[in-house]
């Protein structure tokens, strides 16, 4: 019992210097940003959070090299992890790093769910507003990119496209073919389209 009292104060706090830990709150781990984060992003976030000692949030020095060595990834992946954590709203850069000098300071970061710096400003919780990108239909993606749908007007309504104005919904066109005794072929829109110009089918 005496040993317990010697290690902990009246509030139950440990006096050991190596008792530092990273606390992951439930509202943090159940957010959409956390659920859609990659494994490297979660490892990187916990590693960055381990350098917050309660009075230095907003001044967490973290470079790509330090992050890559800390969680065992390459520099390119570390850069991607930092960008992903920023996009999802977990961290924010408060001071850019410099590459002009050999001993240049690394970039400074803050955790958005904690007060910063020195508790002068409250948490902003940007990650709570992050939402996963919605899946668009193929027709919407092609329309947004300005591309043409395959097979002309085929299944435009089903794919979310718009039928050009001035044309009936189901035009029927006759393809004239110089094939001797073969009669003209009538094709309905939605099943395929043939050019109005004559086509020679003879091999």
Short mmCIF file of N, CA, C and O in Angstrom, two decimals, residues 28-38 42 88 90 130:
data_model
loop_
_atom_site.label_atom_id
_atom_site.label_comp_id
_atom_site.label_asym_id
_atom_site.label_seq_id
_atom_site.Cartn_x
_atom_site.Cartn_y
_atom_site.Cartn_z
N UNK A 28 -13.77 10.23 -31.19
CA UNK A 28 -12.74 10.37 -32.21
C UNK A 28 -12.66 9.11 -33.07
O UNK A 28 -12.63 9.17 -34.30
N UNK A 29 -12.65 7.95 -32.41
CA UNK A 29 -12.49 6.69 -33.13
C UNK A 29 -13.75 6.25 -33.87
O UNK A 29 -13.69 5.33 -34.69
N UNK A 30 -14.89 6.87 -33.58
CA UNK A 30 -16.12 6.52 -34.29
C UNK A 30 -16.49 7.54 -35.36
O UNK A 30 -17.54 7.43 -35.98
N UNK A 31 -15.65 8.52 -35.59
CA UNK A 31 -15.93 9.52 -36.63
C UNK A 31 -15.72 8.91 -38.00
O UNK A 31 -15.00 7.92 -38.18
N UNK A 32 -16.37 9.50 -39.01
CA UNK A 32 -16.22 9.02 -40.38
C UNK A 32 -14.77 9.15 -40.86
O UNK A 32 -14.27 8.30 -41.61
N UNK A 33 -14.10 10.20 -40.43
CA UNK A 33 -12.72 10.40 -40.83
C UNK A 33 -11.83 9.28 -40.31
O UNK A 33 -10.95 8.77 -41.03
N UNK A 34 -12.05 8.86 -39.06
CA UNK A 34 -11.26 7.78 -38.49
C UNK A 34 -11.57 6.45 -39.18
O UNK A 34 -10.67 5.67 -39.52
N UNK A 35 -12.86 6.18 -39.42
CA UNK A 35 -13.27 4.91 -40.03
C UNK A 35 -12.76 4.76 -41.46
O UNK A 35 -12.55 3.64 -41.93
N UNK A 36 -12.54 5.87 -42.16
CA UNK A 36 -12.07 5.82 -43.53
C UNK A 36 -10.57 6.08 -43.64
O UNK A 36 -10.04 6.13 -44.75
N UNK A 37 -9.90 6.25 -42.52
CA UNK A 37 -8.45 6.47 -42.55
C UNK A 37 -7.73 5.15 -42.78
O UNK A 37 -8.19 4.09 -42.37
N UNK A 38 -6.59 5.23 -43.45
CA UNK A 38 -5.79 4.04 -43.69
C UNK A 38 -5.02 3.65 -42.44
O UNK A 38 -4.93 4.42 -41.47
N UNK A 42 -3.59 6.10 -39.32
CA UNK A 42 -3.85 5.92 -37.89
C UNK A 42 -2.53 5.82 -37.12
O UNK A 42 -2.36 6.43 -36.06
N UNK A 88 -8.44 15.00 -43.76
CA UNK A 88 -9.50 14.47 -42.91
C UNK A 88 -9.73 15.31 -41.66
O UNK A 88 -10.65 15.04 -40.89
N UNK A 90 -7.69 15.88 -38.94
CA UNK A 90 -7.12 15.47 -37.67
C UNK A 90 -6.01 16.41 -37.21
O UNK A 90 -5.87 16.64 -36.01
N UNK A 130 -15.83 16.06 -41.75
CA UNK A 130 -15.38 15.32 -42.93
C UNK A 130 -16.36 14.21 -43.28
O UNK A 130 -16.85 13.50 -42.41
#
